[in-house]
Short mmCIF file of N, CA and C in Angstrom, two decimals:
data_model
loop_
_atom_site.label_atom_id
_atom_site.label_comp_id
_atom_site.label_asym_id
_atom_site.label_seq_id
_atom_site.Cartn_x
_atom_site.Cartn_y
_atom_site.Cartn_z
N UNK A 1 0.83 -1.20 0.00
CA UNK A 1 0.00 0.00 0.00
C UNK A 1 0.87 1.26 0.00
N UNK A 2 2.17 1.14 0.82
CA UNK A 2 2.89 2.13 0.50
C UNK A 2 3.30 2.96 -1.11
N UNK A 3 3.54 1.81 -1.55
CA UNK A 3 3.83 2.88 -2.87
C UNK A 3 2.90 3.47 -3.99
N UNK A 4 1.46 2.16 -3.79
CA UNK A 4 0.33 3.03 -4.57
C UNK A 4 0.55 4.26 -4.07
N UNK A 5 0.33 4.83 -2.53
CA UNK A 5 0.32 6.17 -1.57
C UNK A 5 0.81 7.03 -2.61
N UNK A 6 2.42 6.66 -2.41
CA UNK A 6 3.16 7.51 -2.82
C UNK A 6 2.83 8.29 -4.39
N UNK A 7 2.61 6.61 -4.99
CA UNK A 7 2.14 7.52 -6.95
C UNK A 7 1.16 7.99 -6.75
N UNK A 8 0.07 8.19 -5.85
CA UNK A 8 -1.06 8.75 -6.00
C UNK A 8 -0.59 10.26 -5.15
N UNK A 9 0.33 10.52 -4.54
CA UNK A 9 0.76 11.66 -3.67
C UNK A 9 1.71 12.55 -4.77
N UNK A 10 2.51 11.81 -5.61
CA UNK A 10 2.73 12.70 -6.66
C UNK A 10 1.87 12.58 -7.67
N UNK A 11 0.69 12.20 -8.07
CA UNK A 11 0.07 12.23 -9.30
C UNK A 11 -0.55 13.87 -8.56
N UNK A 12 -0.88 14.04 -7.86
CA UNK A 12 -1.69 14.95 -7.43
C UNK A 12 -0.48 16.08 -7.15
N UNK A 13 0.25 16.17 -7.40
CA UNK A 13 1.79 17.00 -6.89
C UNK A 13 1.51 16.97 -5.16
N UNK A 14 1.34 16.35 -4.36
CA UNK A 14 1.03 16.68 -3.13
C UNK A 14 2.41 16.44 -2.37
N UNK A 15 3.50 17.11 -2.44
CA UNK A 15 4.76 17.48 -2.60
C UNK A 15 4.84 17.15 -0.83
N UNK A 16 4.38 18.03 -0.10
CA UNK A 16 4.24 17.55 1.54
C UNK A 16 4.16 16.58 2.16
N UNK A 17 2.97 15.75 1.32
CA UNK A 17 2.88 14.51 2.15
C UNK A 17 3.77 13.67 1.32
N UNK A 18 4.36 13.87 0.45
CA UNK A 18 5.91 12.73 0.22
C UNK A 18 7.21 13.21 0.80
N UNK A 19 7.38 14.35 1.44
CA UNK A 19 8.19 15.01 2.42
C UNK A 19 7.85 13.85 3.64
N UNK A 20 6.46 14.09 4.05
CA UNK A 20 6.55 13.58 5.27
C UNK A 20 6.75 12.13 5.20
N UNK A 21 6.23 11.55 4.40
CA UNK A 21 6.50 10.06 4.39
C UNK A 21 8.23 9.49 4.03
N UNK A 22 8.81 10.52 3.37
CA UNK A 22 10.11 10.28 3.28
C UNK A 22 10.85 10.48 4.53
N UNK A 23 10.16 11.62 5.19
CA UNK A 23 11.14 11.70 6.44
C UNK A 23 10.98 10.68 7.13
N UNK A 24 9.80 9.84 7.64
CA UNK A 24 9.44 8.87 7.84
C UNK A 24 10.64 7.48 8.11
N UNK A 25 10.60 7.65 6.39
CA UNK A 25 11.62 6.17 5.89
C UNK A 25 12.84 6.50 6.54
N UNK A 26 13.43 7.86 6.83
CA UNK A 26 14.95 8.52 7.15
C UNK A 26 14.41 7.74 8.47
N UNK A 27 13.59 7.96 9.47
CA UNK A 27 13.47 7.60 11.05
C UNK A 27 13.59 6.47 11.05
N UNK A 28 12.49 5.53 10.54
CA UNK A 28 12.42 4.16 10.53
C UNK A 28 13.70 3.34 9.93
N UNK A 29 13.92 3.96 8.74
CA UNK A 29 15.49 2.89 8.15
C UNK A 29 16.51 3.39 9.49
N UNK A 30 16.72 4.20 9.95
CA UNK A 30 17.52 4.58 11.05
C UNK A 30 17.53 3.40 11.90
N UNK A 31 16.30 3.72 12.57
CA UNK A 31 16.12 3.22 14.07
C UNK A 31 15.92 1.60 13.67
N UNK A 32 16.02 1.21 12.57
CA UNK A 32 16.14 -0.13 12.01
C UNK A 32 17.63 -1.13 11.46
N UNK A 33 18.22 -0.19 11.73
CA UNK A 33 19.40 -0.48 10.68
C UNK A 33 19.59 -0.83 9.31
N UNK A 34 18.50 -0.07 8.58
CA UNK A 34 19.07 -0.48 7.29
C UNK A 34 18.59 0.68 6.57
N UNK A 35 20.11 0.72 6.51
CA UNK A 35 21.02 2.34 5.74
C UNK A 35 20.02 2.41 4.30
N UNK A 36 19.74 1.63 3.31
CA UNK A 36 19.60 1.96 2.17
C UNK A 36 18.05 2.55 2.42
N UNK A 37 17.02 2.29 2.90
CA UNK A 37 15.73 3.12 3.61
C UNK A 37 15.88 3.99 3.82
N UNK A 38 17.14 3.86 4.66
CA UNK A 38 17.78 5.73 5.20
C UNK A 38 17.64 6.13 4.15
N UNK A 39 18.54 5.74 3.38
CA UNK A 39 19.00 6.63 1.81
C UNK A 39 18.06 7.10 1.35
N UNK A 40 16.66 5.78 1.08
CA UNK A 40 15.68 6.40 -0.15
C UNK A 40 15.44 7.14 0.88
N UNK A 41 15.04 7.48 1.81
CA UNK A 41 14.35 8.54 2.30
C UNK A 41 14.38 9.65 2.07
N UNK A 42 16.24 9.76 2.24
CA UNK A 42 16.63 11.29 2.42
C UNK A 42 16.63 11.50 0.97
N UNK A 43 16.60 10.98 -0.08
CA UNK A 43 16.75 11.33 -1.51
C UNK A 43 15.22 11.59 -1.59
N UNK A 44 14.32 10.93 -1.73
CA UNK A 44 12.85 11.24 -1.57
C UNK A 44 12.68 12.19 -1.03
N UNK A 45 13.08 12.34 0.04
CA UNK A 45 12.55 13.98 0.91
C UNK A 45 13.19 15.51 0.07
N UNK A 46 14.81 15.00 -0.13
CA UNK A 46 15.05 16.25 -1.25
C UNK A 46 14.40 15.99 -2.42
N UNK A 47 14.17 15.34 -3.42
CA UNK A 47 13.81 15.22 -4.88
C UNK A 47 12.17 15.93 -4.56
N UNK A 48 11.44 15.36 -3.69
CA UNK A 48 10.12 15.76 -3.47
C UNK A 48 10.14 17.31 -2.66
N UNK A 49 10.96 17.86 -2.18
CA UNK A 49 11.11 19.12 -1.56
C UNK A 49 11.73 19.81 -2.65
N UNK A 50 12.24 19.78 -3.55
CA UNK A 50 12.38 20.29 -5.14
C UNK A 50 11.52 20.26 -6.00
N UNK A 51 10.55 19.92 -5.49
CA UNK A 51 9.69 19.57 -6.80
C UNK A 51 10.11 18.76 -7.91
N UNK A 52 10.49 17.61 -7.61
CA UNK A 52 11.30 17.27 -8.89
C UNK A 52 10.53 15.78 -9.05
N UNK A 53 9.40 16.14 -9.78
CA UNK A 53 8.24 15.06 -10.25
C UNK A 53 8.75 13.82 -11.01
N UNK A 54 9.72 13.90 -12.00
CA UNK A 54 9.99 13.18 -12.32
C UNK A 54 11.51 12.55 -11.80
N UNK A 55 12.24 12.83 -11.35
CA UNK A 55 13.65 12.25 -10.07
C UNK A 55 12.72 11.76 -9.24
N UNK A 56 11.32 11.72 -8.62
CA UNK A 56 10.77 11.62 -7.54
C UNK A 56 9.99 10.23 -7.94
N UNK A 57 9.74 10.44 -9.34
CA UNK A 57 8.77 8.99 -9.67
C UNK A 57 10.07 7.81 -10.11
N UNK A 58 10.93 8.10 -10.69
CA UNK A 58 12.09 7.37 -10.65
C UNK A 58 12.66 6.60 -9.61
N UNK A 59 12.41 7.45 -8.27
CA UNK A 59 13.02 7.15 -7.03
C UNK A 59 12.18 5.89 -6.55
N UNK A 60 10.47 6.58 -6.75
CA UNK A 60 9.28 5.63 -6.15
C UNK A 60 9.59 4.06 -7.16
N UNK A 61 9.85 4.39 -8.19
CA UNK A 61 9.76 2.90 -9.08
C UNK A 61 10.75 2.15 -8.36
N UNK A 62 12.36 2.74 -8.33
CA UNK A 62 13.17 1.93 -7.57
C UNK A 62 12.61 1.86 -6.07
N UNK A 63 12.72 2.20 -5.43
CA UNK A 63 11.73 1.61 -3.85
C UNK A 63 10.44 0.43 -4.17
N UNK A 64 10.16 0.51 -5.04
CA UNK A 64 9.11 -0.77 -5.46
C UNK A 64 10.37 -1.63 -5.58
N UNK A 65 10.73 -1.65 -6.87
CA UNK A 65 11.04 -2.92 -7.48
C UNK A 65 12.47 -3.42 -5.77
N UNK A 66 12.96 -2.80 -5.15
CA UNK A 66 13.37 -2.78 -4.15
C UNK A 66 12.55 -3.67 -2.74
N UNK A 67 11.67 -3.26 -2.73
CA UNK A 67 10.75 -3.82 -1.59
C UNK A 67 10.14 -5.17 -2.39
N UNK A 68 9.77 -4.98 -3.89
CA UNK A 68 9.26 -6.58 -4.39
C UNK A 68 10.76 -7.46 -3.71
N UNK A 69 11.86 -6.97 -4.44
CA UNK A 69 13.08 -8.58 -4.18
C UNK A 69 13.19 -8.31 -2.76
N UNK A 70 13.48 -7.72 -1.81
CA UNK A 70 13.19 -8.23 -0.50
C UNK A 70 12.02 -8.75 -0.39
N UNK A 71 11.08 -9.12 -0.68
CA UNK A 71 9.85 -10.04 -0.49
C UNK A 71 9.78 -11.37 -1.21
N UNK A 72 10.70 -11.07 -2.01
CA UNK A 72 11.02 -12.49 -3.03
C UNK A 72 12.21 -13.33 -2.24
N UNK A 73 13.17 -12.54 -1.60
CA UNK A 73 14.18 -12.86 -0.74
C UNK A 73 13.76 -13.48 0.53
N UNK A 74 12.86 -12.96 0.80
CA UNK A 74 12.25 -13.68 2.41
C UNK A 74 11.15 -14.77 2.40
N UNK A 75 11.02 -15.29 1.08
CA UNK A 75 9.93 -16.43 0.72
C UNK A 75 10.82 -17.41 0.56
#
């Protein structure tokens, strides 16, 4: 459900709430240990605090196809 969110948060340019959900991923990959969450986060939170619609849908595709092989990995 997360990443429908997200394409439906930039289809609408709703630029804030992919701020907040990126900052989000920065807390949680933190307090989780795993740095690359960190990463998308903080890249998500700048690309989407730029307005940068398309770096931002690029980012969301990789965080999918990202979260599919960890789910293919843990089956």
């Amino acid at each position: 459900k997360e990443i429908p969110d997200l394409k439906e948060a930039l289809d609408r340019q709703d630029y804030s709430t992919l701020i907040q959900r990126a900052h989000n991923y920065v807390g949680s990959g933190a307090s989780h240990g795993l740095k690359l969450i960190t990463h998308i986060g903080q890249v998500l939170e700048f690309t989407a605090g730029q307005n940068q619609k398309t770096a931002t849908a690029v980012l969301i595709d990789s965080f999918q196809n990202y979260l599919e092989r960890v789910q293919i990995i843990r089956q």
